[in-house]
Short mmCIF file of C-alpha atoms in Angstrom, two decimals:
data_model
loop_
_atom_site.label_atom_id
_atom_site.label_comp_id
_atom_site.label_asym_id
_atom_site.label_seq_id
_atom_site.Cartn_x
_atom_site.Cartn_y
_atom_site.Cartn_z
CA MET N 261 -16.31 -1.56 -6.81
CA VAL N 262 -14.12 -3.47 -9.23
CA GLU N 263 -16.91 -6.32 -9.76
CA PRO N 264 -20.50 -4.90 -8.52
CA SER N 265 -21.95 -8.43 -8.90
CA PHE N 266 -19.61 -9.50 -5.87
CA ALA N 267 -22.00 -7.10 -3.73
CA GLU N 268 -25.04 -9.11 -4.38
CA ARG N 269 -23.29 -11.79 -2.33
CA SER N 270 -21.46 -9.60 0.26
CA LEU N 271 -24.33 -7.32 1.34
CA ILE N 272 -26.09 -9.27 4.06
CA PRO N 273 -29.35 -7.59 5.48
CA HIS N 274 -29.35 -8.05 8.95
CA ARG N 275 -33.05 -9.48 8.84
CA SER N 276 -31.69 -12.32 6.58
CA TYR N 277 -29.82 -13.63 9.69
CA LEU N 278 -31.17 -12.21 12.92
CA THR N 279 -34.44 -14.10 12.51
CA ASN N 280 -35.05 -13.94 16.30
CA GLY N 281 -34.97 -10.35 16.90
CA HIS N 282 -36.10 -6.81 16.04
CA VAL N 283 -33.99 -4.25 13.62
CA VAL N 284 -34.34 -0.72 14.15
CA SER N 285 -32.53 0.99 11.09
CA SER N 286 -31.68 4.28 12.57
CA THR N 287 -28.58 6.10 14.40
CA ALA N 288 -28.23 5.56 18.04
CA ILE N 289 -27.94 9.41 19.57
CA ASN N 290 -28.08 8.48 23.27
CA ILE N 291 -27.56 6.14 26.24
CA THR N 292 -29.29 6.13 29.75
CA ASP N 293 -28.66 3.80 32.22
CA THR N 294 -31.88 1.81 31.03
CA GLU N 295 -32.48 3.15 27.59
CA VAL N 296 -31.07 3.65 23.83
CA LEU N 297 -32.53 6.85 22.13
CA THR N 298 -32.19 6.72 18.41
CA ALA N 299 -32.49 9.53 15.84
CA ASP N 300 -35.80 8.47 14.44
CA GLY N 301 -37.40 8.82 17.90
CA SER N 302 -37.24 5.26 19.07
CA VAL N 303 -36.59 4.70 22.75
CA ILE N 304 -35.36 1.17 23.30
CA ALA N 305 -35.09 -0.27 26.77
CA TYR N 306 -32.48 -2.57 27.86
CA ASP N 307 -31.17 -5.01 30.56
CA TYR N 308 -27.91 -5.60 28.74
CA LEU N 309 -26.46 -3.62 26.12
CA VAL N 310 -23.94 -4.51 23.33
CA ILE N 311 -22.05 -1.37 21.43
CA ALA N 312 -20.41 -2.29 18.16
CA THR N 313 -20.40 0.80 16.16
CA GLY N 314 -16.84 0.12 14.76
CA HIS N 315 -15.41 3.02 12.79
CA ALA N 316 -17.83 5.88 11.28
CA ASP N 317 -18.56 5.14 7.84
CA ASP N 318 -20.98 7.29 5.92
CA VAL N 319 -22.79 4.79 3.65
CA PRO N 320 -26.27 4.38 2.09
CA GLN N 321 -28.68 2.44 4.61
CA THR N 322 -30.56 0.54 2.21
CA ARG N 323 -29.14 -2.46 0.24
CA ARG N 324 -30.39 -1.15 -3.17
CA GLU N 325 -28.63 2.37 -2.45
CA ARG N 326 -25.60 0.52 -1.82
CA LEU N 327 -25.32 -1.51 -5.00
CA LYS N 328 -26.16 1.82 -6.81
CA GLN N 329 -23.11 3.17 -5.35
CA TYR N 330 -21.09 0.22 -6.13
CA GLN N 331 -21.99 0.23 -9.70
CA ALA N 332 -21.38 3.83 -9.95
CA ASP N 333 -17.95 3.36 -8.65
CA ASN N 334 -17.46 0.57 -11.00
CA GLU N 335 -18.39 2.92 -13.79
CA LYS N 336 -15.69 5.51 -12.84
CA ILE N 337 -13.27 2.95 -12.88
CA LYS N 338 -14.15 1.62 -16.34
CA GLY N 339 -14.20 5.35 -17.75
CA ALA N 340 -11.09 6.22 -16.46
CA ASP N 341 -7.64 5.96 -18.22
CA SER N 342 -5.86 6.93 -15.24
CA ILE N 343 -7.13 6.30 -11.54
CA LEU N 344 -5.45 7.92 -8.00
CA ILE N 345 -5.87 5.94 -4.94
CA ILE N 346 -5.30 7.89 -1.50
CA GLY N 347 -4.23 5.60 1.27
CA GLY N 348 -1.81 2.67 1.68
CA GLY N 349 -3.66 0.64 4.24
CA PRO N 350 -5.35 -2.79 3.32
CA THR N 351 -8.32 -1.15 1.34
CA GLY N 352 -5.90 1.25 -0.67
CA VAL N 353 -3.52 -1.88 -1.64
CA GLU N 354 -6.22 -4.38 -2.16
CA LEU N 355 -8.15 -1.89 -4.40
CA ALA N 356 -5.07 -0.92 -6.38
CA GLY N 357 -4.50 -4.69 -6.53
CA GLU N 358 -7.92 -5.59 -8.10
CA ILE N 359 -7.70 -2.81 -10.55
CA SER N 360 -4.37 -3.52 -11.92
CA ILE N 361 -5.53 -7.17 -12.35
CA ASP N 362 -8.85 -6.64 -13.93
CA TYR N 363 -7.93 -3.35 -16.03
CA PRO N 364 -4.03 -3.58 -16.69
CA GLU N 365 -4.26 -0.85 -19.23
CA LYS N 366 -4.91 1.57 -16.68
CA ASN N 367 -2.52 3.61 -15.04
CA VAL N 368 -2.92 3.56 -11.24
CA THR N 369 -0.96 5.53 -8.78
CA LEU N 370 -1.18 4.99 -4.97
CA VAL N 371 -0.43 7.85 -2.45
CA HIS N 372 0.31 6.69 1.22
CA SER N 373 1.42 9.29 3.94
CA GLY N 374 3.38 6.69 5.99
CA TYR N 375 6.76 5.72 5.19
CA ARG N 376 5.63 2.19 4.15
CA LEU N 377 2.41 0.54 3.04
CA LEU N 378 0.22 -1.55 5.30
CA GLU N 379 2.06 -0.04 8.54
CA PHE N 380 -0.25 -2.11 10.92
CA ILE N 381 1.68 -5.54 9.87
CA GLY N 382 5.54 -6.15 9.52
CA PRO N 383 8.08 -4.20 7.30
CA LYS N 384 8.80 -7.67 5.35
CA ALA N 385 4.83 -8.11 4.63
CA SER N 386 4.65 -4.56 3.55
CA ASN N 387 7.55 -4.59 1.31
CA LYS N 388 6.60 -7.98 -0.43
CA ALA N 389 3.19 -6.01 -0.99
CA LEU N 390 4.96 -2.98 -2.42
CA GLU N 391 7.04 -5.02 -4.83
CA TRP N 392 3.77 -6.79 -6.24
CA LEU N 393 2.06 -3.65 -6.77
CA LYS N 394 5.21 -1.99 -8.50
CA SER N 395 5.47 -5.51 -10.72
CA LYS N 396 1.77 -4.58 -11.69
CA ARG N 397 2.64 -0.99 -12.94
CA VAL N 398 1.18 0.48 -10.02
CA LYS N 399 3.04 3.75 -9.22
CA VAL N 400 3.35 3.93 -5.48
CA LYS N 401 4.23 7.30 -3.59
CA LEU N 402 5.04 7.40 0.04
CA GLU N 403 5.28 9.57 2.94
CA GLN N 404 2.90 11.97 0.85
CA THR N 405 -0.66 13.39 1.02
CA VAL N 406 -3.05 14.67 -1.46
CA ASN N 407 -4.87 18.05 -1.28
CA LEU N 408 -8.22 17.28 -2.85
CA ASP N 409 -9.02 21.03 -3.03
CA SER N 410 -5.99 21.20 -5.24
CA PHE N 411 -7.48 19.22 -8.11
CA SER N 412 -7.63 21.36 -11.46
CA GLU N 413 -7.82 20.10 -15.02
CA GLY N 414 -7.18 16.39 -14.31
CA ALA N 415 -4.14 17.05 -11.89
CA TYR N 416 -3.69 16.54 -8.08
CA VAL N 417 -0.65 18.17 -6.35
CA THR N 418 0.78 16.18 -3.58
CA SER N 419 2.47 17.49 -0.46
CA SER N 420 5.91 17.31 -2.06
CA GLY N 421 4.97 19.25 -5.00
CA ALA N 422 4.25 16.24 -7.14
CA VAL N 423 1.85 16.63 -9.97
CA ILE N 424 -0.37 13.57 -10.67
CA LYS N 425 -2.60 13.12 -13.56
CA ALA N 426 -5.72 10.99 -13.07
CA ASP N 427 -9.26 11.06 -14.35
CA CYS N 428 -10.64 10.11 -10.85
CA HIS N 429 -9.72 9.37 -7.05
CA PHE N 430 -10.85 7.06 -4.44
CA LEU N 431 -10.14 8.16 -0.97
CA CYS N 432 -9.06 4.79 1.00
CA THR N 433 -7.79 6.42 4.16
CA GLY N 434 -8.80 5.52 7.81
CA LYS N 435 -12.09 6.61 8.97
CA PRO N 436 -12.99 7.94 12.76
CA LEU N 437 -14.09 5.58 15.59
CA GLY N 438 -17.59 5.50 15.49
CA SER N 439 -17.81 6.83 19.26
CA ASP N 440 -18.06 10.86 19.06
CA TRP N 441 -21.95 10.47 20.24
CA LEU N 442 -20.70 8.17 23.23
CA LYS N 443 -19.43 11.23 24.75
CA LYS N 444 -22.47 12.82 25.59
CA THR N 445 -23.99 9.77 27.11
CA VAL N 446 -23.80 8.02 30.50
CA LEU N 447 -20.75 6.21 29.04
CA LYS N 448 -18.66 9.39 28.50
CA GLY N 449 -16.52 8.35 31.21
CA SER N 450 -15.31 5.37 29.71
CA VAL N 451 -14.28 6.76 26.48
CA ASN N 452 -10.24 7.11 26.16
CA GLU N 453 -8.33 10.01 24.67
CA PHE N 454 -8.37 8.17 21.46
CA GLY N 455 -12.09 7.77 21.24
CA SER N 456 -12.16 4.08 22.14
CA LEU N 457 -14.47 2.38 25.01
CA LYS N 458 -12.30 1.25 27.83
CA VAL N 459 -13.13 -2.56 28.58
CA ASP N 460 -12.21 -5.21 30.94
CA VAL N 461 -10.96 -8.96 30.14
CA ASN N 462 -14.47 -9.97 29.99
CA LEU N 463 -15.60 -7.03 27.31
CA ARG N 464 -17.52 -5.28 29.70
CA VAL N 465 -17.57 -1.41 29.57
CA GLU N 466 -15.30 -0.01 32.42
CA GLY N 467 -17.64 0.71 35.39
CA ARG N 468 -20.57 -1.05 33.88
CA LYS N 469 -21.93 -4.39 34.85
CA ASN N 470 -24.49 -4.50 32.10
CA VAL N 471 -22.82 -2.91 29.17
CA PHE N 472 -20.38 -4.72 26.92
CA ALA N 473 -18.40 -3.37 23.98
CA ILE N 474 -17.01 -5.41 20.99
CA GLY N 475 -14.85 -4.72 17.72
CA ASP N 476 -13.15 -1.61 16.25
CA VAL N 477 -14.61 0.73 19.20
CA THR N 478 -12.69 -0.90 21.83
CA ASP N 479 -9.60 0.05 23.39
CA ILE N 480 -8.02 -3.72 23.29
CA LYS N 481 -4.50 -3.42 22.50
CA GLU N 482 -4.44 -5.35 18.97
CA ILE N 483 -4.87 -4.48 15.26
CA LYS N 484 -8.79 -3.78 14.19
CA GLN N 485 -10.06 -6.75 11.90
CA GLY N 486 -13.04 -8.41 11.42
CA TYR N 487 -12.23 -11.93 12.39
CA LEU N 488 -11.27 -10.57 15.81
CA ALA N 489 -14.40 -8.32 16.17
CA GLN N 490 -16.14 -12.06 15.72
CA GLN N 491 -13.92 -13.38 18.59
CA HIS N 492 -15.10 -10.50 20.64
CA ALA N 493 -18.65 -11.44 19.75
CA LEU N 494 -18.05 -15.01 21.09
CA VAL N 495 -16.85 -13.88 24.38
CA ALA N 496 -19.62 -11.36 24.82
CA ALA N 497 -22.61 -13.56 24.03
CA LYS N 498 -20.89 -16.22 26.11
CA ASN N 499 -20.67 -13.84 28.93
CA LEU N 500 -24.57 -12.59 28.22
CA LYS N 501 -25.96 -16.16 28.38
CA LEU N 502 -24.13 -16.72 31.60
CA LEU N 503 -25.34 -13.31 33.52
CA ILE N 504 -29.21 -13.64 31.77
CA THR N 505 -29.59 -17.18 33.18
CA GLY N 506 -28.30 -16.10 36.77
CA GLY N 507 -24.69 -17.60 36.37
CA ASN N 508 -21.82 -16.61 38.71
CA GLU N 509 -19.70 -13.54 37.29
CA SER N 510 -16.59 -15.69 38.32
CA LYS N 511 -17.24 -17.79 35.49
CA MET N 512 -17.45 -15.41 32.99
CA ALA N 513 -15.30 -15.93 29.73
CA THR N 514 -12.12 -13.66 29.09
CA TYR N 515 -10.87 -12.27 25.97
CA LYS N 516 -7.09 -12.55 25.22
CA PRO N 517 -5.56 -10.24 22.58
CA SER N 518 -3.74 -12.61 19.83
CA GLY N 519 -0.54 -12.00 18.00
CA VAL N 520 -0.63 -9.94 14.77
CA MET N 521 -2.14 -12.19 11.86
CA ALA N 522 -3.11 -10.37 8.46
CA ILE N 523 -3.94 -11.46 4.91
CA VAL N 524 -4.10 -8.70 2.25
CA SER N 525 -5.48 -9.79 -1.02
CA LEU N 526 -3.51 -8.95 -4.12
CA GLY N 527 -5.59 -9.14 -7.02
CA ARG N 528 -7.83 -12.40 -7.61
CA ARG N 529 -5.42 -15.14 -6.90
CA GLU N 530 -2.82 -13.60 -4.61
CA ALA N 531 -2.14 -12.14 -1.28
CA VAL N 532 0.23 -11.27 1.18
CA ALA N 533 0.01 -13.09 4.68
CA GLN N 534 1.63 -12.51 7.91
CA PHE N 535 1.47 -15.15 10.54
CA PRO N 536 3.25 -15.13 13.85
CA PHE N 537 6.13 -16.87 12.45
CA THR N 538 6.40 -16.08 8.87
CA THR N 539 5.42 -14.01 6.19
CA LEU N 540 4.22 -15.54 2.63
CA ILE N 541 3.19 -13.94 -0.61
CA GLY N 542 1.63 -15.68 -3.57
CA ILE N 543 -0.99 -17.91 -4.45
CA ALA N 544 -0.86 -20.06 -0.95
CA PRO N 545 -2.11 -16.95 1.08
CA GLY N 546 -4.38 -16.02 -1.78
CA PHE N 547 -6.07 -19.64 -1.62
CA ILE N 548 -7.30 -18.43 1.86
CA LYS N 549 -8.68 -15.11 1.58
CA SER N 550 -8.67 -14.08 -2.22
CA ARG N 551 -10.92 -16.20 -4.00
CA ASP N 552 -14.08 -15.01 -2.16
CA LEU N 553 -12.78 -12.59 0.54
CA PHE N 554 -14.44 -14.85 3.13
CA VAL N 555 -17.85 -13.99 2.12
CA GLY N 556 -18.94 -17.67 1.77
CA LYS N 557 -17.58 -18.50 5.17
CA THR N 558 -19.21 -15.69 6.65
CA ARG N 559 -22.72 -16.65 5.10
CA LYS N 560 -22.39 -20.19 6.27
CA GLN N 561 -21.60 -19.09 9.78
CA MET N 562 -24.85 -16.90 9.83
CA GLY N 563 -26.71 -19.99 8.50
CA LEU N 564 -27.29 -18.07 4.97
CA GLU N 565 -27.46 -20.07 1.49
CA PRO N 566 -23.89 -20.19 -0.10
CA PRO N 567 -23.02 -16.75 -2.09
CA SER N 568 -23.72 -18.57 -5.46
CA CYS N 569 -27.32 -18.09 -4.61
CA GLY N 570 -26.81 -14.22 -5.59
CA CYS N 571 -29.29 -13.13 -2.47
#
């Protein structure tokens, strides 16, 4: 959104890396014991199934449409003198940080419903992020929400009655899990009260021998992060290979939740990082993530060309 050309490197079509498979670009609407049904009418038979639906996110399906969306968001940022960001999780904090660095002349306000930013990590890390944003002239309002219906004549009203002048806003609040549709399938009994799929230590869906779940949609007690979803995938893939080749179930790999570790970018060069035994802020953690947000590493893992190719 702040640098649209970055999307050229980070938007990776599934067909680019899934070279030995078939991609169906449609929404799954039902699961039976042997088949998956999609919105476009496809019926896909399966011997083994992996569910990785993450969080529901209403985004354009094609790469071209997605790039156009980012370009439109960028034009909105460039054309505004004042910007409101709603949500103080990693997305909101990183967006505020990038805008404050690339467009230091703009007035940025971040409103968050919680009592501190980045509540998924420790207070020390969230306090460091707060002080960094303040040092870049970002106004942060905690324990408040914004009623978007209250927008009138360039002003937004918060739950505390505060009036925020802004030319545009970006909603960076959490999204619901992509599991509602599962409640009408044969897996409905495996969805807990929070919408998460219950899995065992082998990442198989509760009560199922041939159905796995990975990523944010699982009920694993850990923060939801991309690199952890990758660890889930490695375990699930190993177990699938074992089962498909007739291996002994007792030798299946298990997944053990890890301690909280997170890196949140702050602008182009800095970041705040929480590791199991320490919290850091500045250029050192920024060197790990902020340079390219792990895009280069991800492309390399997928066997793709370096991001400099622009493809």
